[in-house]
PDB file of N, CA and C in Angstrom:
ATOM      1  N   MET A   1       0.823  -1.201   0.000  1.00  0.00           N
ATOM      2  CA  MET A   1       0.000   0.000   0.000  1.00  0.00           C
ATOM      3  C   MET A   1       0.865   1.262   0.000  1.00  0.00           C
ATOM      4  N   PHE A   2       1.976   1.237   0.705  1.00  0.00           N
ATOM      5  CA  PHE A   2       2.827   2.428   0.763  1.00  0.00           C
ATOM      6  C   PHE A   2       3.408   2.802  -0.592  1.00  0.00           C
ATOM      7  N   PRO A   3       3.906   1.853  -1.385  1.00  0.00           N
ATOM      8  CA  PRO A   3       4.423   2.256  -2.696  1.00  0.00           C
ATOM      9  C   PRO A   3       3.331   2.875  -3.582  1.00  0.00           C
ATOM     10  N   LEU A   4       2.122   2.339  -3.497  1.00  0.00           N
ATOM     11  CA  LEU A   4       1.017   2.883  -4.282  1.00  0.00           C
ATOM     12  C   LEU A   4       0.672   4.309  -3.830  1.00  0.00           C
ATOM     13  N   ALA A   5       0.637   4.537  -2.517  1.00  0.00           N
ATOM     14  CA  ALA A   5       0.344   5.865  -1.986  1.00  0.00           C
ATOM     15  C   ALA A   5       1.452   6.854  -2.355  1.00  0.00           C
ATOM     16  N   ARG A   6       2.708   6.382  -2.292  1.00  0.00           N
ATOM     17  CA  ARG A   6       3.832   7.251  -2.643  1.00  0.00           C
ATOM     18  C   ARG A   6       3.771   7.633  -4.138  1.00  0.00           C
ATOM     19  N   ALA A   7       3.427   6.674  -4.978  1.00  0.00           N
ATOM     20  CA  ALA A   7       3.325   6.945  -6.411  1.00  0.00           C
ATOM     21  C   ALA A   7       2.198   7.942  -6.691  1.00  0.00           C
ATOM     22  N   ALA A   8       1.076   7.769  -6.028  1.00  0.00           N
ATOM     23  CA  ALA A   8      -0.045   8.689  -6.214  1.00  0.00           C
ATOM     24  C   ALA A   8       0.317  10.095  -5.743  1.00  0.00           C
ATOM     25  N   GLN A   9       1.048  10.165  -4.642  1.00  0.00           N
ATOM     26  CA  GLN A   9       1.454  11.464  -4.112  1.00  0.00           C
ATOM     27  C   GLN A   9       2.412  12.166  -5.074  1.00  0.00           C
ATOM     28  N   SER A  10       3.339  11.408  -5.658  1.00  0.00           N
ATOM     29  CA  SER A  10       4.288  12.024  -6.584  1.00  0.00           C
ATOM     30  C   SER A  10       3.576  12.490  -7.854  1.00  0.00           C
ATOM     31  N   LEU A  11       2.546  11.747  -8.303  1.00  0.00           N
ATOM     32  CA  LEU A  11       1.779  12.183  -9.471  1.00  0.00           C
ATOM     33  C   LEU A  11       1.035  13.486  -9.192  1.00  0.00           C
ATOM     34  N   VAL A  12       0.459  13.568  -8.009  1.00  0.00           N
ATOM     35  CA  VAL A  12      -0.255  14.787  -7.637  1.00  0.00           C
ATOM     36  C   VAL A  12       0.715  15.955  -7.539  1.00  0.00           C
ATOM     37  N   ALA A  13       1.877  15.711  -6.931  1.00  0.00           N
ATOM     38  CA  ALA A  13       2.879  16.770  -6.788  1.00  0.00           C
ATOM     39  C   ALA A  13       3.380  17.231  -8.154  1.00  0.00           C
ATOM     40  N   ARG A  14       3.599  16.308  -9.072  1.00  0.00           N
ATOM     41  CA  ARG A  14       4.044  16.689 -10.418  1.00  0.00           C
ATOM     42  C   ARG A  14       2.982  17.514 -11.140  1.00  0.00           C
ATOM     43  N   GLY A  15       1.738  17.123 -10.970  1.00  0.00           N
ATOM     44  CA  GLY A  15       0.658  17.883 -11.601  1.00  0.00           C
ATOM     45  C   GLY A  15       0.581  19.302 -11.070  1.00  0.00           C
ATOM     46  N   ILE A  16       0.750  19.454  -9.772  1.00  0.00           N
ATOM     47  CA  ILE A  16       0.734  20.788  -9.162  1.00  0.00           C
ATOM     48  C   ILE A  16       1.910  21.613  -9.653  1.00  0.00           C
ATOM     49  N   GLN A  17       3.096  20.983  -9.754  1.00  0.00           N
ATOM     50  CA  GLN A  17       4.277  21.695 -10.238  1.00  0.00           C
ATOM     51  C   GLN A  17       4.087  22.151 -11.677  1.00  0.00           C
ATOM     52  N   ARG A  18       3.525  21.288 -12.519  1.00  0.00           N
ATOM     53  CA  ARG A  18       3.299  21.655 -13.920  1.00  0.00           C
ATOM     54  C   ARG A  18       2.323  22.821 -14.027  1.00  0.00           C
ATOM     55  N   THR A  19       1.283  22.784 -13.218  1.00  0.00           N
ATOM     56  CA  THR A  19       0.307  23.871 -13.236  1.00  0.00           C
ATOM     57  C   THR A  19       0.945  25.179 -12.793  1.00  0.00           C
ATOM     58  N   ALA A  20       1.783  25.119 -11.771  1.00  0.00           N
ATOM     59  CA  ALA A  20       2.449  26.331 -11.272  1.00  0.00           C
ATOM     60  C   ALA A  20       3.409  26.884 -12.313  1.00  0.00           C
ATOM     61  N   VAL A  21       4.141  26.013 -12.997  1.00  0.00           N
ATOM     62  CA  VAL A  21       5.090  26.468 -14.009  1.00  0.00           C
ATOM     63  C   VAL A  21       4.352  27.077 -15.190  1.00  0.00           C
ATOM     64  N   ARG A  22       3.243  26.462 -15.592  1.00  0.00           N
ATOM     65  CA  ARG A  22       2.457  26.997 -16.698  1.00  0.00           C
ATOM     66  C   ARG A  22       1.941  28.400 -16.374  1.00  0.00           C
ATOM     67  N   GLY A  23       1.470  28.574 -15.156  1.00  0.00           N
ATOM     68  CA  GLY A  23       0.953  29.879 -14.768  1.00  0.00           C
ATOM     69  C   GLY A  23       2.038  30.921 -14.638  1.00  0.00           C
ATOM     70  N   ALA A  24       3.234  30.533 -14.254  1.00  0.00           N
ATOM     71  CA  ALA A  24       4.316  31.487 -14.044  1.00  0.00           C
ATOM     72  C   ALA A  24       4.873  31.995 -15.372  1.00  0.00           C
ATOM     73  N   HIS A  25       4.864  31.175 -16.408  1.00  0.00           N
ATOM     74  CA  HIS A  25       5.464  31.572 -17.677  1.00  0.00           C
ATOM     75  C   HIS A  25       4.483  32.238 -18.630  1.00  0.00           C
ATOM     76  N   ARG A  26       3.225  32.201 -18.295  1.00  0.00           N
ATOM     77  CA  ARG A  26       2.229  32.788 -19.180  1.00  0.00           C
ATOM     78  C   ARG A  26       2.136  34.284 -18.931  1.00  0.00           C
ATOM     79  N   LYS A  27       2.040  35.059 -19.991  1.00  0.00           N
ATOM     80  CA  LYS A  27       1.880  36.505 -19.842  1.00  0.00           C
ATOM     81  C   LYS A  27       0.461  36.790 -19.375  1.00  0.00           C
ATOM     82  N   HIS A  28       0.350  37.740 -18.488  1.00  0.00           N
ATOM     83  CA  HIS A  28      -0.973  38.123 -17.992  1.00  0.00           C
ATOM     84  C   HIS A  28      -1.561  39.162 -18.926  1.00  0.00           C
ATOM     85  N   GLU A  29      -2.590  38.768 -19.655  1.00  0.00           N
ATOM     86  CA  GLU A  29      -3.286  39.699 -20.521  1.00  0.00           C
ATOM     87  C   GLU A  29      -4.518  40.210 -19.778  1.00  0.00           C
ATOM     88  N   PRO A  30      -4.756  41.507 -19.825  1.00  0.00           N
ATOM     89  CA  PRO A  30      -5.936  42.025 -19.117  1.00  0.00           C
ATOM     90  C   PRO A  30      -7.228  41.503 -19.747  1.00  0.00           C
ATOM     91  N   THR A  31      -8.112  41.032 -18.915  1.00  0.00           N
ATOM     92  CA  THR A  31      -9.396  40.540 -19.383  1.00  0.00           C
ATOM     93  C   THR A  31     -10.375  41.701 -19.489  1.00  0.00           C
ATOM     94  N   PHE A  32     -11.577  41.404 -19.915  1.00  0.00           N
ATOM     95  CA  PHE A  32     -12.616  42.425 -20.011  1.00  0.00           C
ATOM     96  C   PHE A  32     -12.856  43.084 -18.657  1.00  0.00           C
ATOM     97  N   HIS A  33     -12.864  42.260 -17.592  1.00  0.00           N
ATOM     98  CA  HIS A  33     -13.120  42.796 -16.255  1.00  0.00           C
ATOM     99  C   HIS A  33     -11.956  43.650 -15.777  1.00  0.00           C
ATOM    100  N   ASP A  34     -10.726  43.285 -16.152  1.00  0.00           N
ATOM    101  CA  ASP A  34      -9.587  44.121 -15.786  1.00  0.00           C
ATOM    102  C   ASP A  34      -9.659  45.471 -16.497  1.00  0.00           C
ATOM    103  N   LYS A  35     -10.055  45.452 -17.759  1.00  0.00           N
ATOM    104  CA  LYS A  35     -10.087  46.697 -18.537  1.00  0.00           C
ATOM    105  C   LYS A  35     -11.272  47.586 -18.170  1.00  0.00           C
ATOM    106  N   TYR A  36     -12.470  47.001 -18.142  1.00  0.00           N
ATOM    107  CA  TYR A  36     -13.679  47.811 -18.062  1.00  0.00           C
ATOM    108  C   TYR A  36     -14.523  47.560 -16.819  1.00  0.00           C
ATOM    109  N   GLY A  37     -14.070  46.745 -15.907  1.00  0.00           N
ATOM    110  CA  GLY A  37     -14.890  46.351 -14.766  1.00  0.00           C
ATOM    111  C   GLY A  37     -15.367  47.512 -13.925  1.00  0.00           C
ATOM    112  N   THR A  38     -14.460  48.410 -13.581  1.00  0.00           N
ATOM    113  CA  THR A  38     -14.829  49.546 -12.728  1.00  0.00           C
ATOM    114  C   THR A  38     -15.783  50.485 -13.452  1.00  0.00           C
ATOM    115  N   MET A  39     -15.525  50.722 -14.726  1.00  0.00           N
ATOM    116  CA  MET A  39     -16.388  51.627 -15.482  1.00  0.00           C
ATOM    117  C   MET A  39     -17.790  51.041 -15.653  1.00  0.00           C
ATOM    118  N   VAL A  40     -17.875  49.742 -15.876  1.00  0.00           N
ATOM    119  CA  VAL A  40     -19.187  49.110 -16.005  1.00  0.00           C
ATOM    120  C   VAL A  40     -19.941  49.194 -14.677  1.00  0.00           C
ATOM    121  N   LEU A  41     -19.237  48.961 -13.576  1.00  0.00           N
ATOM    122  CA  LEU A  41     -19.860  49.042 -12.261  1.00  0.00           C
ATOM    123  C   LEU A  41     -20.360  50.456 -11.973  1.00  0.00           C
ATOM    124  N   LEU A  42     -19.541  51.451 -12.239  1.00  0.00           N
ATOM    125  CA  LEU A  42     -19.948  52.838 -11.992  1.00  0.00           C
ATOM    126  C   LEU A  42     -21.082  53.262 -12.922  1.00  0.00           C
ATOM    127  N   GLY A  43     -21.026  52.816 -14.174  1.00  0.00           N
ATOM    128  CA  GLY A  43     -22.096  53.141 -15.109  1.00  0.00           C
ATOM    129  C   GLY A  43     -23.420  52.532 -14.683  1.00  0.00           C
ATOM    130  N   GLY A  44     -23.391  51.286 -14.237  1.00  0.00           N
ATOM    131  CA  GLY A  44     -24.614  50.636 -13.777  1.00  0.00           C
ATOM    132  C   GLY A  44     -25.165  51.289 -12.524  1.00  0.00           C
ATOM    133  N   ALA A  45     -24.273  51.662 -11.602  1.00  0.00           N
ATOM    134  CA  ALA A  45     -24.724  52.315 -10.372  1.00  0.00           C
ATOM    135  C   ALA A  45     -25.338  53.676 -10.669  1.00  0.00           C
ATOM    136  N   SER A  46     -24.738  54.438 -11.578  1.00  0.00           N
ATOM    137  CA  SER A  46     -25.296  55.756 -11.906  1.00  0.00           C
ATOM    138  C   SER A  46     -26.618  55.624 -12.661  1.00  0.00           C
ATOM    139  N   MET A  47     -26.725  54.627 -13.520  1.00  0.00           N
ATOM    140  CA  MET A  47     -27.986  54.406 -14.237  1.00  0.00           C
ATOM    141  C   MET A  47     -29.100  54.028 -13.259  1.00  0.00           C
ATOM    142  N   CYS A  48     -28.790  53.150 -12.329  1.00  0.00           N
ATOM    143  CA  CYS A  48     -29.769  52.734 -11.328  1.00  0.00           C
ATOM    144  C   CYS A  48     -30.213  53.930 -10.479  1.00  0.00           C
ATOM    145  N   THR A  49     -29.251  54.743 -10.063  1.00  0.00           N
ATOM    146  CA  THR A  49     -29.563  55.921  -9.265  1.00  0.00           C
ATOM    147  C   THR A  49     -30.437  56.903 -10.053  1.00  0.00           C
ATOM    148  N   ALA A  50     -30.113  57.091 -11.331  1.00  0.00           N
ATOM    149  CA  ALA A  50     -30.895  58.015 -12.145  1.00  0.00           C
ATOM    150  C   ALA A  50     -32.326  57.517 -12.341  1.00  0.00           C
ATOM    151  N   VAL A  51     -32.492  56.241 -12.577  1.00  0.00           N
ATOM    152  CA  VAL A  51     -33.835  55.694 -12.781  1.00  0.00           C
ATOM    153  C   VAL A  51     -34.662  55.824 -11.515  1.00  0.00           C
ATOM    154  N   TRP A  52     -34.094  55.473 -10.360  1.00  0.00           N
ATOM    155  CA  TRP A  52     -34.853  55.577  -9.105  1.00  0.00           C
ATOM    156  C   TRP A  52     -35.141  57.034  -8.750  1.00  0.00           C
ATOM    157  N   ALA A  53     -34.206  57.932  -9.047  1.00  0.00           N
ATOM    158  CA  ALA A  53     -34.464  59.354  -8.788  1.00  0.00           C
ATOM    159  C   ALA A  53     -35.629  59.841  -9.639  1.00  0.00           C
ATOM    160  N   TYR A  54     -35.684  59.420 -10.901  1.00  0.00           N
ATOM    161  CA  TYR A  54     -36.804  59.785 -11.768  1.00  0.00           C
ATOM    162  C   TYR A  54     -38.116  59.215 -11.243  1.00  0.00           C
ATOM    163  N   VAL A  55     -38.089  57.964 -10.819  1.00  0.00           N
ATOM    164  CA  VAL A  55     -39.314  57.326 -10.308  1.00  0.00           C
ATOM    165  C   VAL A  55     -39.808  58.044  -9.063  1.00  0.00           C
ATOM    166  N   PHE A  56     -38.908  58.318  -8.127  1.00  0.00           N
ATOM    167  CA  PHE A  56     -39.322  58.961  -6.875  1.00  0.00           C
ATOM    168  C   PHE A  56     -39.802  60.390  -7.084  1.00  0.00           C
ATOM    169  N   THR A  57     -39.214  61.110  -8.037  1.00  0.00           N
ATOM    170  CA  THR A  57     -39.649  62.490  -8.253  1.00  0.00           C
ATOM    171  C   THR A  57     -40.920  62.567  -9.079  1.00  0.00           C
ATOM    172  N   SER A  58     -41.239  61.544  -9.843  1.00  0.00           N
ATOM    173  CA  SER A  58     -42.440  61.601 -10.666  1.00  0.00           C
ATOM    174  C   SER A  58     -43.663  61.004  -9.975  1.00  0.00           C
ATOM    175  N   LEU A  59     -43.515  60.487  -8.767  1.00  0.00           N
ATOM    176  CA  LEU A  59     -44.638  59.883  -8.069  1.00  0.00           C
ATOM    177  C   LEU A  59     -45.547  60.905  -7.382  1.00  0.00           C
ATOM    178  N   ASN A  60     -45.050  62.103  -7.106  1.00  0.00           N
ATOM    179  CA  ASN A  60     -45.795  63.150  -6.407  1.00  0.00           C
ATOM    180  C   ASN A  60     -46.302  62.677  -5.048  1.00  0.00           C
ATOM    181  N   VAL A  61     -45.432  62.073  -4.297  1.00  0.00           N
ATOM    182  CA  VAL A  61     -45.775  61.610  -2.959  1.00  0.00           C
ATOM    183  C   VAL A  61     -45.267  62.645  -1.958  1.00  0.00           C
ATOM    184  N   GLU A  62     -46.105  63.001  -0.998  1.00  0.00           N
ATOM    185  CA  GLU A  62     -45.673  63.909   0.064  1.00  0.00           C
ATOM    186  C   GLU A  62     -45.041  63.067   1.156  1.00  0.00           C
ATOM    187  N   TRP A  63     -43.736  63.143   1.278  1.00  0.00           N
ATOM    188  CA  TRP A  63     -43.006  62.287   2.208  1.00  0.00           C
ATOM    189  C   TRP A  63     -43.092  62.824   3.631  1.00  0.00           C
ATOM    190  N   GLY A  64     -43.343  61.940   4.570  1.00  0.00           N
ATOM    191  CA  GLY A  64     -43.285  62.281   5.980  1.00  0.00           C
ATOM    192  C   GLY A  64     -44.485  63.039   6.503  1.00  0.00           C
ATOM    193  N   ILE A  65     -45.532  63.160   5.743  1.00  0.00           N
ATOM    194  CA  ILE A  65     -46.722  63.875   6.201  1.00  0.00           C
ATOM    195  C   ILE A  65     -47.625  62.882   6.929  1.00  0.00           C
ATOM    196  N   SER A  66     -48.000  63.219   8.146  1.00  0.00           N
ATOM    197  CA  SER A  66     -48.850  62.338   8.931  1.00  0.00           C
ATOM    198  C   SER A  66     -50.314  62.562   8.588  1.00  0.00           C
ATOM    199  N   PRO A  67     -51.076  61.500   8.405  1.00  0.00           N
ATOM    200  CA  PRO A  67     -52.498  61.662   8.086  1.00  0.00           C
ATOM    201  C   PRO A  67     -53.364  61.886   9.323  1.00  0.00           C
ATOM    202  N   VAL A  68     -52.772  61.934  10.515  1.00  0.00           N
ATOM    203  CA  VAL A  68     -53.552  62.089  11.745  1.00  0.00           C
ATOM    204  C   VAL A  68     -54.206  63.463  11.744  1.00  0.00           C
ATOM    205  N   GLY A  69     -55.494  63.479  11.949  1.00  0.00           N
ATOM    206  CA  GLY A  69     -56.237  64.734  11.981  1.00  0.00           C
ATOM    207  C   GLY A  69     -56.768  65.148  10.622  1.00  0.00           C
ATOM    208  N   ARG A  70     -56.257  64.598   9.551  1.00  0.00           N
ATOM    209  CA  ARG A  70     -56.727  64.963   8.211  1.00  0.00           C
ATOM    210  C   ARG A  70     -57.648  63.898   7.631  1.00  0.00           C
ATOM    211  N   VAL A  71     -57.527  62.668   8.107  1.00  0.00           N
ATOM    212  CA  VAL A  71     -58.361  61.587   7.601  1.00  0.00           C
ATOM    213  C   VAL A  71     -59.511  61.391   8.574  1.00  0.00           C
ATOM    214  N   THR A  72     -60.710  61.526   8.084  1.00  0.00           N
ATOM    215  CA  THR A  72     -61.880  61.328   8.934  1.00  0.00           C
ATOM    216  C   THR A  72     -62.672  60.126   8.405  1.00  0.00           C
ATOM    217  N   PRO A  73     -63.201  59.343   9.307  1.00  0.00           N
ATOM    218  CA  PRO A  73     -63.973  58.186   8.839  1.00  0.00           C
ATOM    219  C   PRO A  73     -65.277  58.640   8.179  1.00  0.00           C
ATOM    220  N   SER A  74     -65.697  57.859   7.197  1.00  0.00           N
ATOM    221  CA  SER A  74     -66.954  58.201   6.517  1.00  0.00           C
ATOM    222  C   SER A  74     -68.143  57.726   7.343  1.00  0.00           C
ATOM    223  N   GLU A  75     -69.283  58.279   7.049  1.00  0.00           N
ATOM    224  CA  GLU A  75     -70.499  57.946   7.770  1.00  0.00           C
ATOM    225  C   GLU A  75     -70.891  56.504   7.469  1.00  0.00           C
ATOM    226  N   TRP A  76     -71.234  55.769   8.518  1.00  0.00           N
ATOM    227  CA  TRP A  76     -71.664  54.377   8.336  1.00  0.00           C
ATOM    228  C   TRP A  76     -73.135  54.350   8.055  1.00  0.00           C
ATOM    229  N   ARG A  77     -73.538  53.520   7.094  1.00  0.00           N
ATOM    230  CA  ARG A  77     -74.970  53.446   6.741  1.00  0.00           C
ATOM    231  C   ARG A  77     -75.631  52.322   7.471  1.00  0.00           C
TER     232      ARG A  77
END
């Protein structure tokens, strides 16, 4: 059992070493997220803010006004 476990361990170690070497020698090219990620995030946040600001200003809601004293119950028949 020990020789089999040792062989499996060496295979795993070799695979890890190969992966590390491949990653170390490869040039890092900027991806879409590296290039435009921040701008896309800021653009989406500003668009969301603009849409909600338009919705809230076009609703004509009086914010924070209490209906106490202004709402009277209707006559019961």
